[in-house]
Coordinates of C-alpha atoms and ligand atoms in Angstrom, one line a residue:
X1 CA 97.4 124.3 107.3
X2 CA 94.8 125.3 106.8
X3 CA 92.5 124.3 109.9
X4 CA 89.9 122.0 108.4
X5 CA 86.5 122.8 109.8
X6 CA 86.1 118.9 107.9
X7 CA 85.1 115.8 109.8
X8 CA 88.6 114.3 110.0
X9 CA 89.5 110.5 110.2
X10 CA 92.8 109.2 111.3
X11 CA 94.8 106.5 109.6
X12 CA 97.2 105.1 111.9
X13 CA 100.4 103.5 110.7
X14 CA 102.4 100.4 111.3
X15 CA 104.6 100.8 108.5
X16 CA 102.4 98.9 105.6
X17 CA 103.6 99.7 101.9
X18 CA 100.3 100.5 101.1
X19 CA 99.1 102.9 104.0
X20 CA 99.6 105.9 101.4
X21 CA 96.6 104.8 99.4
X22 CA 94.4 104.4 102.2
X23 CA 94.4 108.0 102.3
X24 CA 94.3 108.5 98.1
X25 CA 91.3 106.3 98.4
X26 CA 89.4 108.5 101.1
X27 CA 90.8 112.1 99.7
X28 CA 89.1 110.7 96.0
X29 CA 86.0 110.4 98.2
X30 CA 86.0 113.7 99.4
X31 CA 86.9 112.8 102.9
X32 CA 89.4 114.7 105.1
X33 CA 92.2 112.1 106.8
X34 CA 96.0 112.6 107.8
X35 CA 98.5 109.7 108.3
X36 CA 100.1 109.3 112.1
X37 CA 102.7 106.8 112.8
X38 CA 101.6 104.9 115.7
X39 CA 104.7 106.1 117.9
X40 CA 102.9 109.5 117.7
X41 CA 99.4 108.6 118.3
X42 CA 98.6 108.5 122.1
X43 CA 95.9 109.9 124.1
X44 CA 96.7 113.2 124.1
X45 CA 96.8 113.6 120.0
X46 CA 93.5 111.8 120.2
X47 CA 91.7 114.4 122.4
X48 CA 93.4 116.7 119.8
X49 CA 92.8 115.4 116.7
X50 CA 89.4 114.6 117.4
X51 CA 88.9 111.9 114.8
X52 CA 85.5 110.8 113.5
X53 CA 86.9 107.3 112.6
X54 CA 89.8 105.6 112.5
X55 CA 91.6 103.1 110.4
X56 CA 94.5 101.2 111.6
X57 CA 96.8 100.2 108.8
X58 CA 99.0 97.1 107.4
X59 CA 102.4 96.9 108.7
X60 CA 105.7 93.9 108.9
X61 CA 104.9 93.3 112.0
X62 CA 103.7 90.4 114.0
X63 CA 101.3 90.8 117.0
X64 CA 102.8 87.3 117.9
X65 CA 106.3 89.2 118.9
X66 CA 107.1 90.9 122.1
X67 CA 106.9 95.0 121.6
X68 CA 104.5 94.9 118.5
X69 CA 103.3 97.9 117.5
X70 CA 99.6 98.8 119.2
X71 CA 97.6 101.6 119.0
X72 CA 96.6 103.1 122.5
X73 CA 93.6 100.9 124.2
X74 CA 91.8 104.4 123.9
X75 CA 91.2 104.0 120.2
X76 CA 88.6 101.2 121.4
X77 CA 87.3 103.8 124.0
X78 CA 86.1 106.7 121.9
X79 CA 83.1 105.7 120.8
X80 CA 84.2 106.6 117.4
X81 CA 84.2 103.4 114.3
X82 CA 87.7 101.8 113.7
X83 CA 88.4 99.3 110.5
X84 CA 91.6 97.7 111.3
X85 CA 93.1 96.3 107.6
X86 CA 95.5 93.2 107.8
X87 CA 98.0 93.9 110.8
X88 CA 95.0 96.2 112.1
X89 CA 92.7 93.8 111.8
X90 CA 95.5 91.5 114.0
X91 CA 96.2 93.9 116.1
X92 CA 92.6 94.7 116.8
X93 CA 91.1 91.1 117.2
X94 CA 94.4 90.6 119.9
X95 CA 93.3 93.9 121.9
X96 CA 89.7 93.2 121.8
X97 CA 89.6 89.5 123.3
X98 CA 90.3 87.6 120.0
X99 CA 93.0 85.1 118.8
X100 CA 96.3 85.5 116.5
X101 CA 97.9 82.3 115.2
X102 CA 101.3 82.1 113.2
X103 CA 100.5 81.2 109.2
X104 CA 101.2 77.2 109.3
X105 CA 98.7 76.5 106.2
X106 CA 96.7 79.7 106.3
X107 CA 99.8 82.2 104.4
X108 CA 98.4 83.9 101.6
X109 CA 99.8 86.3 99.3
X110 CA 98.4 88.1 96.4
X111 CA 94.9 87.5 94.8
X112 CA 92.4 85.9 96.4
X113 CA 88.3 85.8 96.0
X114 CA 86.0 86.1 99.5
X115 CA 82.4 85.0 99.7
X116 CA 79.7 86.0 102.1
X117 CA 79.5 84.3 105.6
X118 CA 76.8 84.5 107.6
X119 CA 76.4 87.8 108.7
X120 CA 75.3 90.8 107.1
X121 CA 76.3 94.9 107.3
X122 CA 76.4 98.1 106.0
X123 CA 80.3 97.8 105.7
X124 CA 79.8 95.1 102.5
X125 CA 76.7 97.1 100.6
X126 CA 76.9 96.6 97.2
X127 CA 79.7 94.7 97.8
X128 CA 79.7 90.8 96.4
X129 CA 78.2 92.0 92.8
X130 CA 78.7 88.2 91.2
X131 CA 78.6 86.3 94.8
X132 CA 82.2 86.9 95.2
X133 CA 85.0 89.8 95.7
X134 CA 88.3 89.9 94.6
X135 CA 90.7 91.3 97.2
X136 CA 94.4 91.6 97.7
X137 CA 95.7 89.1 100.6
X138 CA 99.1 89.7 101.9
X139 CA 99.1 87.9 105.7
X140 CA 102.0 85.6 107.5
X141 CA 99.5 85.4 110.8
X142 CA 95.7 85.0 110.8
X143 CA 93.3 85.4 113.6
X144 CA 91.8 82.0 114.8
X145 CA 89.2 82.9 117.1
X146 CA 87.6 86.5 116.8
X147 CA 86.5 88.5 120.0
X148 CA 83.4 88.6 121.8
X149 CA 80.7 90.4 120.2
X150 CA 82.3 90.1 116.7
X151 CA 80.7 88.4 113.4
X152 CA 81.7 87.1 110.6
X153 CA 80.8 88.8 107.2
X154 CA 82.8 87.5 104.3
X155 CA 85.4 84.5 104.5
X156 CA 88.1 83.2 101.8
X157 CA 89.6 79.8 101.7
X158 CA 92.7 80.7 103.5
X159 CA 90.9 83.3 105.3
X160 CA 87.7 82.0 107.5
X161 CA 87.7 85.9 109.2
X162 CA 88.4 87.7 106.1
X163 CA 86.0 90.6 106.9
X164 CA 84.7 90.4 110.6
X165 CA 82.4 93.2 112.6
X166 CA 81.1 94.4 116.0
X167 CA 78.0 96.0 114.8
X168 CA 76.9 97.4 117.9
X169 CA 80.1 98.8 118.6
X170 CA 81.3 100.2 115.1
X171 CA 84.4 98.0 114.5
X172 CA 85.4 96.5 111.7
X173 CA 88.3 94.4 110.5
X174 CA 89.2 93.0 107.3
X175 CA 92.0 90.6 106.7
X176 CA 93.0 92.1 103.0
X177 CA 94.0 95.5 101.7
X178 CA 90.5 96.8 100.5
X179 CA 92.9 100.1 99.2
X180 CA 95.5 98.2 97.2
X181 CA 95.0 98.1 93.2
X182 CA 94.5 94.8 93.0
X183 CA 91.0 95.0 95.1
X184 CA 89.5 96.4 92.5
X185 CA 86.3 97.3 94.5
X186 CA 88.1 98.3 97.7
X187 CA 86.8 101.9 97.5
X188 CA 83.4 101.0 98.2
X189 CA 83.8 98.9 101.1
X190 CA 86.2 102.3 102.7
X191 CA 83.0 104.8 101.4
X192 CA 80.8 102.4 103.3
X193 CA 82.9 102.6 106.4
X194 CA 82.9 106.3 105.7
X195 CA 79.6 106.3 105.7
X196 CA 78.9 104.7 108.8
X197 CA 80.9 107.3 110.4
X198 CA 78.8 109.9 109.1
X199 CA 81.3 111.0 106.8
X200 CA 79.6 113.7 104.1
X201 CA 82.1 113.7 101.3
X202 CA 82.7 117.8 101.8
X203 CA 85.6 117.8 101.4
X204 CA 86.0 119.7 98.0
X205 CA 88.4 121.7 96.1
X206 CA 86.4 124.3 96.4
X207 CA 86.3 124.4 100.0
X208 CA 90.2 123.5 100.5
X209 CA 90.6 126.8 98.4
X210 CA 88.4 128.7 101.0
X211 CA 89.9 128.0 104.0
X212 CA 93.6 127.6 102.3
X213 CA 93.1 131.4 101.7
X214 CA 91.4 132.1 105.1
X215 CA 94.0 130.2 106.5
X216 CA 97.0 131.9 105.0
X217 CA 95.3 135.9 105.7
X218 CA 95.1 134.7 109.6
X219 CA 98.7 133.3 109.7
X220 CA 100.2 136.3 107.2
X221 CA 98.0 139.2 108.5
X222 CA 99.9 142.5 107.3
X223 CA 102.9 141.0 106.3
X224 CA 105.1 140.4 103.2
X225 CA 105.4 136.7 101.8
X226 CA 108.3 135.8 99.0
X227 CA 107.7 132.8 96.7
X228 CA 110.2 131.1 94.8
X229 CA 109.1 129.8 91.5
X230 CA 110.8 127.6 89.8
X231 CA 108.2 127.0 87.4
X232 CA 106.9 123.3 88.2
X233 CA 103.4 123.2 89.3
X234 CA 103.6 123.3 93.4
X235 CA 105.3 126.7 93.6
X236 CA 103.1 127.9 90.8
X237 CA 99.7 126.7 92.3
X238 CA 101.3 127.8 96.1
X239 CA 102.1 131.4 94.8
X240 CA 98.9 132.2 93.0
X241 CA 97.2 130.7 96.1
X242 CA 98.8 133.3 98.2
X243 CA 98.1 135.8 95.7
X244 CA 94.4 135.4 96.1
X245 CA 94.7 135.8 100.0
X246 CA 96.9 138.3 100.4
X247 CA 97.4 140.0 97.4
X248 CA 100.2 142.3 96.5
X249 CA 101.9 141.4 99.7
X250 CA 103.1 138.4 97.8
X251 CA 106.3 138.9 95.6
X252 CA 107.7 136.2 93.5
X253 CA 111.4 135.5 93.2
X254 CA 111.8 132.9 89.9
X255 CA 115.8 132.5 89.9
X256 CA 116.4 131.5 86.0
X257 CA 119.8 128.9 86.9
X258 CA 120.3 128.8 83.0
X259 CA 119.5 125.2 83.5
X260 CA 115.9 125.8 82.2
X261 CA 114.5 124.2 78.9
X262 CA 113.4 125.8 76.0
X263 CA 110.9 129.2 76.2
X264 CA 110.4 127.8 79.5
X265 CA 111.7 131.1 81.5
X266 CA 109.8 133.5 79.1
X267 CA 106.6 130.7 79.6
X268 CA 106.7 131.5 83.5
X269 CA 107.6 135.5 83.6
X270 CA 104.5 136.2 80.9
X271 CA 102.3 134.0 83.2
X272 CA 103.1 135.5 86.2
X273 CA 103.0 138.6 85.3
X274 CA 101.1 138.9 82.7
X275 CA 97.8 136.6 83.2
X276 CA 98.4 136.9 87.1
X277 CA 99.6 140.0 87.5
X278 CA 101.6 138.7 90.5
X279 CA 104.8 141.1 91.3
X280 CA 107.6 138.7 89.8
X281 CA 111.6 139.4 90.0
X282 CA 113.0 137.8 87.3
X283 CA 116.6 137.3 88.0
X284 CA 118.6 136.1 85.3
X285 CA 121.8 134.5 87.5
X286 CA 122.8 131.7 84.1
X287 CA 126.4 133.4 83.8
X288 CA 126.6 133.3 87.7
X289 CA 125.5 129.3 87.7
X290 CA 127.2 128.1 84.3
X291 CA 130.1 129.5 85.6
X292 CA 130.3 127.8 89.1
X293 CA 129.6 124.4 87.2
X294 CA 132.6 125.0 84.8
X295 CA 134.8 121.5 85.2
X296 CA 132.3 120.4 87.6
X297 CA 131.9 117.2 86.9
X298 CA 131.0 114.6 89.7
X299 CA 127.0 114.6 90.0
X300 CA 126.8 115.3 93.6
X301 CA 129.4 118.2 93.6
X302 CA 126.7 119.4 90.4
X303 CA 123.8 119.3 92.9
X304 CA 126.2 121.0 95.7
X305 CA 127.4 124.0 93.8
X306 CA 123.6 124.5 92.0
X307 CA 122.0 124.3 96.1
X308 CA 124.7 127.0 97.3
X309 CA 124.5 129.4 94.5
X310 CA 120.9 129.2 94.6
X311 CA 120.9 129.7 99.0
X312 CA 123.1 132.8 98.0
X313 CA 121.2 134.2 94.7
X314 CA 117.8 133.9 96.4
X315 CA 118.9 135.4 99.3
X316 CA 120.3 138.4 97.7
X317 CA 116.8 139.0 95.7
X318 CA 115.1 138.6 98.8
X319 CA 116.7 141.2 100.6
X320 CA 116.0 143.5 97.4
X321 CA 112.6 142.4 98.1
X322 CA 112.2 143.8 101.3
X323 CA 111.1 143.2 104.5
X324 CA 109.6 139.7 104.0
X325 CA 108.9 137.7 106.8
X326 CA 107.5 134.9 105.6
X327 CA 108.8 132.2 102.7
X328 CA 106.2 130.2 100.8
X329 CA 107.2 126.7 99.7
X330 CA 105.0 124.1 98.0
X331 CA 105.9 121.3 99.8
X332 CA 103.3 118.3 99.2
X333 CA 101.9 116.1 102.1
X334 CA 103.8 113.3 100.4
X335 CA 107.0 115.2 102.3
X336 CA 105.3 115.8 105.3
X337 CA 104.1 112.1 106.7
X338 CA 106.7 110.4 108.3
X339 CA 106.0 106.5 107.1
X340 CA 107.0 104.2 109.7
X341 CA 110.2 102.6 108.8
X342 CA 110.6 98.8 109.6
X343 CA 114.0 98.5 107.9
X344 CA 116.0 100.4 110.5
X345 CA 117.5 104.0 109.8
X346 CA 117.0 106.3 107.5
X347 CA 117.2 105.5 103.4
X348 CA 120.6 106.2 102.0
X349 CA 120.7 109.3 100.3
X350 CA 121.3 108.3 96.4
X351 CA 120.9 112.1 95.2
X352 CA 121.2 115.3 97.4
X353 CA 117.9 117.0 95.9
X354 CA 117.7 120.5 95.6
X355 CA 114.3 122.4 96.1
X356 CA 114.6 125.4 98.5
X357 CA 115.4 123.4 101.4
X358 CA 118.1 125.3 103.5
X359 CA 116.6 128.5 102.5
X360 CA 114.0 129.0 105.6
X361 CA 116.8 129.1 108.3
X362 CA 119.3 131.0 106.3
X363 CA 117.3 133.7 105.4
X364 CA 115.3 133.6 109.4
X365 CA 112.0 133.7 107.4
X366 CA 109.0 131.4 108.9
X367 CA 107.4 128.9 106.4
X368 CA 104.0 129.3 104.5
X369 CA 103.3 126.1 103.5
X370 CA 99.6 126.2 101.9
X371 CA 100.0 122.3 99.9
X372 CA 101.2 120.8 103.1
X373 CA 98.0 118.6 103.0
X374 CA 97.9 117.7 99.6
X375 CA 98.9 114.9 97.2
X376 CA 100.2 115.8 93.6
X377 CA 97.4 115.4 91.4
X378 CA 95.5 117.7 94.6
X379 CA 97.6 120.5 93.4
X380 CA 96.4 119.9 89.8
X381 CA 92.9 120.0 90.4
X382 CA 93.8 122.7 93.3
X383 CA 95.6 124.5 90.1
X384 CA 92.3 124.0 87.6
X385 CA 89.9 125.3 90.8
X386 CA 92.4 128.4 90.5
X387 CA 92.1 129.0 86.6
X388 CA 95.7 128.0 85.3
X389 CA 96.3 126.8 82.1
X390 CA 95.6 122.7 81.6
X391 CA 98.9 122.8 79.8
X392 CA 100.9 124.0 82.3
X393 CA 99.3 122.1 85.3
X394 CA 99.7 118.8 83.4
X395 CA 103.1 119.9 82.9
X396 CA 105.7 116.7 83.8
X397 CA 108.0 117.4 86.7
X398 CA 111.1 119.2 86.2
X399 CA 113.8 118.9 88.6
X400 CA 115.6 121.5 90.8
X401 CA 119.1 121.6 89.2
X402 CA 117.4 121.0 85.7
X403 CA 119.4 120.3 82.6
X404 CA 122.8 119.8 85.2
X405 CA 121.3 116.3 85.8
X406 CA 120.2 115.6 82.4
X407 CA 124.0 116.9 81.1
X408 CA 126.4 114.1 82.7
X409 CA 129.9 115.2 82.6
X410 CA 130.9 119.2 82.6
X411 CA 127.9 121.6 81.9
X412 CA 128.4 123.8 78.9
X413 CA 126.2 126.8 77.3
X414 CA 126.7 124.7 73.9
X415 CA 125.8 121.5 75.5
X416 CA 122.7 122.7 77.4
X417 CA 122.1 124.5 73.6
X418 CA 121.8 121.2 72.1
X419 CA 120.3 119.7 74.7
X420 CA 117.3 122.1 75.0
X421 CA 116.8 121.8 70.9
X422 CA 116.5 117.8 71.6
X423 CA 114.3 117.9 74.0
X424 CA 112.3 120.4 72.2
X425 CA 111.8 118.1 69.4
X426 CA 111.2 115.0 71.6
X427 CA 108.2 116.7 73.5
X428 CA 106.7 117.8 70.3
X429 CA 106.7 114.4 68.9
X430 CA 104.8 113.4 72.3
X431 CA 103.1 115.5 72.1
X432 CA 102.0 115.2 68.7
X433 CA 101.4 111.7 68.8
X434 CA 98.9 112.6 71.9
X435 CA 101.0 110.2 74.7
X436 CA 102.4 113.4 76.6
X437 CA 99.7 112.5 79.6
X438 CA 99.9 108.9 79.3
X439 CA 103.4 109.7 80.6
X440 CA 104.9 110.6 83.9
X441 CA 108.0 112.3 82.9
X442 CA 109.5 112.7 79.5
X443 CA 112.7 114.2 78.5
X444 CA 116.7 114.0 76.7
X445 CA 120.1 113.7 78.4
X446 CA 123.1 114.5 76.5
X447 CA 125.5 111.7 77.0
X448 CA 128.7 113.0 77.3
X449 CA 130.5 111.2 74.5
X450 CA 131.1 111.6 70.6
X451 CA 130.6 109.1 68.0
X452 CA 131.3 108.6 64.7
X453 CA 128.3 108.7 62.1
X454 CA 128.4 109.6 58.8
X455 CA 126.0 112.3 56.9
X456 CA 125.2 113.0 53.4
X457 CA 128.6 112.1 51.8
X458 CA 131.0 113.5 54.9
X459 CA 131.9 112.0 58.3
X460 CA 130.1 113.4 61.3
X461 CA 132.0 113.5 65.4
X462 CA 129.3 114.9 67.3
X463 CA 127.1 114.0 69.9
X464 CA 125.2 110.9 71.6
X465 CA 121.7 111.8 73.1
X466 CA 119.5 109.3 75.0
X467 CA 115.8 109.5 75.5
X468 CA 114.0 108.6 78.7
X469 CA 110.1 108.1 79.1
X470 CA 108.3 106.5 82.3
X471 CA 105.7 105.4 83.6
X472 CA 105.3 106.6 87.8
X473 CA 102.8 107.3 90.4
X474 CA 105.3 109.1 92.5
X475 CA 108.7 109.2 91.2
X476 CA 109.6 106.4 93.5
X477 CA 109.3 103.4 91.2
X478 CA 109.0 103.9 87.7
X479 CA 108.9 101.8 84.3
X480 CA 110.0 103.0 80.9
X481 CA 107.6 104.2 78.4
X482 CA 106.7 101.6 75.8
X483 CA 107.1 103.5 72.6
X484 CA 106.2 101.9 69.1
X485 CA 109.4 101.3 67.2
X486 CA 107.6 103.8 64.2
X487 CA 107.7 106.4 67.1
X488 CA 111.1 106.0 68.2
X489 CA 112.1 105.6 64.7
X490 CA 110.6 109.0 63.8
X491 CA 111.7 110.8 66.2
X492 CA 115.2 109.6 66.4
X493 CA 115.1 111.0 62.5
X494 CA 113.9 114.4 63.2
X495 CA 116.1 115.3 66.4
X496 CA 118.8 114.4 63.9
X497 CA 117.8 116.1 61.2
X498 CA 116.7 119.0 63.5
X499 CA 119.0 119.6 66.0
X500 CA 123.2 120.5 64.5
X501 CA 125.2 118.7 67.4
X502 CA 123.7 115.3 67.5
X503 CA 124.1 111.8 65.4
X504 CA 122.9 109.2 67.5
X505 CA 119.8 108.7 69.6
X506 CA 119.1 105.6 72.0
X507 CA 116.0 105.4 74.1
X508 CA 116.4 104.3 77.8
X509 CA 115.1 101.1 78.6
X510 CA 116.2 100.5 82.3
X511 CA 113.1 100.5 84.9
X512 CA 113.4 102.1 88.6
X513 CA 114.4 100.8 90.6
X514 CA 117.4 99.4 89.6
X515 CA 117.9 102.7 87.4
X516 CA 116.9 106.5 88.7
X517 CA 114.5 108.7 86.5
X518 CA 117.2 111.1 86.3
X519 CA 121.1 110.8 84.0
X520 CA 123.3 112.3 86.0
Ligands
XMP601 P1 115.3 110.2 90.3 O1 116.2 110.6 89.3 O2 115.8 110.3 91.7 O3 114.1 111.2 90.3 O4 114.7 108.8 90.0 C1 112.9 111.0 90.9 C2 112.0 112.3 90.6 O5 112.6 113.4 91.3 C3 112.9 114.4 90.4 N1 114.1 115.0 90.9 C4 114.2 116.2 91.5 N2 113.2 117.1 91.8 N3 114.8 118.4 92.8 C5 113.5 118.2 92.4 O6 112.7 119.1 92.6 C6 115.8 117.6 92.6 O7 116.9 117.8 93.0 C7 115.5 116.4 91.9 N4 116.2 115.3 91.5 C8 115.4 114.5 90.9 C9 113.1 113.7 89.0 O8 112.9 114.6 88.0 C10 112.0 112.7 89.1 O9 110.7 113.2 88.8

């Protein structure tokens, strides 16, 4: 959702680290594309997907092994221009007639620089700007012999076929990862596959709005949607999305957990209902949830108790709502592509997250889903195209069971007071000292010990708090925030001097992995 009228190309997946930014790469050139696993790409999706090209992606595997991953023969039979990248390109060269040989000498991993060979095409314009490329190499195998009716167009000392073409037939293949960071002109080379595909670059903000709202008033018709907010960005932008399309048939359900930071439930209700004018049940449920966590005290059973009071709280406004049939949820694409896993079985669970998930089924309410298609900082400039505040669409991302995971040990009203008043502070100085968007996520965690510090003349037993800044793309990985020692020194002072409750500040220095973003 919606139904893109778009031109649409398809990225198939073999399970490549990097397949995720093939698609950032074409979305930041205005080009409509979804992520398939291979597994799921046959014939039949083909006819339905109707693609206008296709890319098929890096992966672990070899095309030297028995049961390597292919892609159906019919990808080569539609007529339609396919770029394979590094196990693509393999994969390809093997289907078409070429040959695959195991590394021996030609292994190469990391930077590399290609030159021009002899032929020449569309796919490298403007390419070779000082008579070389820099590109991103990361291949065990290399194709020795390329198939009939292919040319070479740019080669690299461990790669004689680094970017190799079938003019007349519209396929390319290129034996680096033109949408990894560290091929820093990658983009053009995928814009000129684009545009030998005929791809116009329509695919707008604008227009996703358009048919997002067309979309949803086909699929919603008459019918009464709920929303829950919980004030992060994807509900928000989801909800006032829905609002435009259907109106007043919208309600919006924000549960306030007592969990939330400072102002921050006052911040949402006045937006919602006051800028938006969107119907908004405000339920204040912080005696129901502070007292379920009371001597809770083991993370996951945190998580557990927030995710059951929340299934049973929402419901109940629900039902006050009346008669909804359907449940919005801004769920990102992000959620929605199933990567191809090499490593065997799902990924252990290291934290039971709590959205809404659950909710759907318990309730019997179908899903409307408007952000299903759309990567993170999509939503933001989905959010500007719909008029809401800069500062609240840059906002960083606030988990679920809020200040529970930033409160290790038992929960308490006075804890989550000081708590809130540090991390009031600590965004101010952030923000003050104009780094809040350099960073990914920002905020305090109340350690759950005392210490001894003394204060004017007099001993002090109070609190510990720690401070945690990183650096992200997606949550996934992340790197602490390297703060001047004058900033950390200055802000230290003023949550101390500021905030009754607390006499020592450290700042968190572990990266993630092997740390999470998250104390809990
Ligand atoms: P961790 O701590 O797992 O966090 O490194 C990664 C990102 O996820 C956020 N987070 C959550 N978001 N519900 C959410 O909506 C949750 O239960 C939840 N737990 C962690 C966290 O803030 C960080 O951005």
């Amino acid at each position: 959702m919606p139904e893109t009228p778009h031109d649409r190309l398809l990225v198939v997946d073999f399970g490549s680290q990097v397949t995720q930014l093939i698609a950032r790469r074409l979305r930041e050139l205005n080009i409509y594309c979804e992520i398939h696993p291979f597994q799921n790409v046959d014939s039949d999706f083909l006819r339905g997907f109707a693609p206008k090209a296709i890319i098929l992606s890096g992966g672990p595997a070899s095309v030297l092994d028995a049961d390597s991953p292919r892609p159906p023969e019919r990808v080569f039979d539609l007529g339609v221009p396919v770029l394979g990248i590094c196990y693509g390109q393999q994969v390809m060269a093997q289907m078409l007639g070429g040959v695959v040989e195991r590394g021996g000498g030609n292994r190469e991993f990391g930077r590399a620089r290609v030159e021009p060979g002899p032929g020449r095409s569309p796919l490298l314009a403007d390419w070779f700007a000082d008579g070389q490329e820099q590109v991103w190499m990361s291949h065990g195998d290399h194709v020795s012999e390329i198939p009939p009716g292919f040319k070479v167009l740019a080669t690299s000392t461990g790669a004689p076929f680094a970017v190799t073409a079938d003019e007349d037939r519209r396929f390319y293949a290129v034996q680096f990862h033109p949408e990894a960071h560290h091929t820093p002109r990658g983009r053009t080379l995928l814009r000129n596959f684009a545009r030998i595909a005929g791809f116009r670059g329509d695919w707008t903000m604008s227009a996703y709005r358009e048919e997002a709202i067309r979309s949803i008033q086909d699929k919603v018709g008459d019918a009464k949607v709920i929303c829950g907010l919980s004030g992060g960005v994807d509900s928000a932008v989801a909800a006032v999305l829905i609002h435009e399309a259907i109106g007043d048939g919208l309600t919006c359900v924000f549960v306030d957990h007592g969990l939330l930071r400072l102002n921050e439930a006052r911040e949402v209700v006045s937006m919602f209902r006051d800028a938006y004018n969107i119907p908004l049940m405000h339920a204040d449920e912080s005696a129901l949830f502070l007292t379920g966590l009371e001597g809770v005290v083991d993370p996951e059973a945190k998580r557990k108790t927030i995710g059951r009071l929340f299934i049973d709280v929402f419901r109940k406004h629900a039902e006050e709502v009346g008669g909804a049939d359907f449940l919005a949820q801004g769920t990102l694409y992000p959620d929605v592509i199933e990567s191809v896993s090499f490593s065997g079985g799902p990924s252990a669970t290291i934290k039971s997250h709590h959205n809404v998930g659950g909710l759907p089924e318990e309730l019997g309410l179908e899903l409307v889903e408007p952000l299903r298609d759309l990567f993170k900082d999509e939503v933001r400039a989905l959010g500007r195209e719909l008029g809401l505040p800069e500062s609240f669409i840059g906002r960083h991302p606030f988990p679920g069971p809020g200040l529970a995971i930033r409160c290790p040990g038992e929960v308490t009203p006075e804890k989550l007071d000081i708590l809130r008043r540090a991390d009031a502070v600590y965004i101010d100085q952030i923000r003050k000292h104009g780094l809040y968007d350099d960073i990914w996520q920002a905020f305090a965690a109340l350690l759950p010990v005392r210490t001894v510090g003394v204060m004017g003349d007099g001993r002090t037993y109070e609190h510990a708090c720690v401070l945690r800044a990183v650096t992200s793309v997606d949550g996934m990985t992340a790197d602490y925030y390297p703060f001047s020692h004058e900033f950390l020194g200055e802000t230290a002072t003023r949550i101390i001097n500021e905030v009754e409750g607390i006499n020592r500040v450290t700042y968190d220095i572990t990266s993630k992995p092997p740390g999470t973003i998250e104390w809990e």
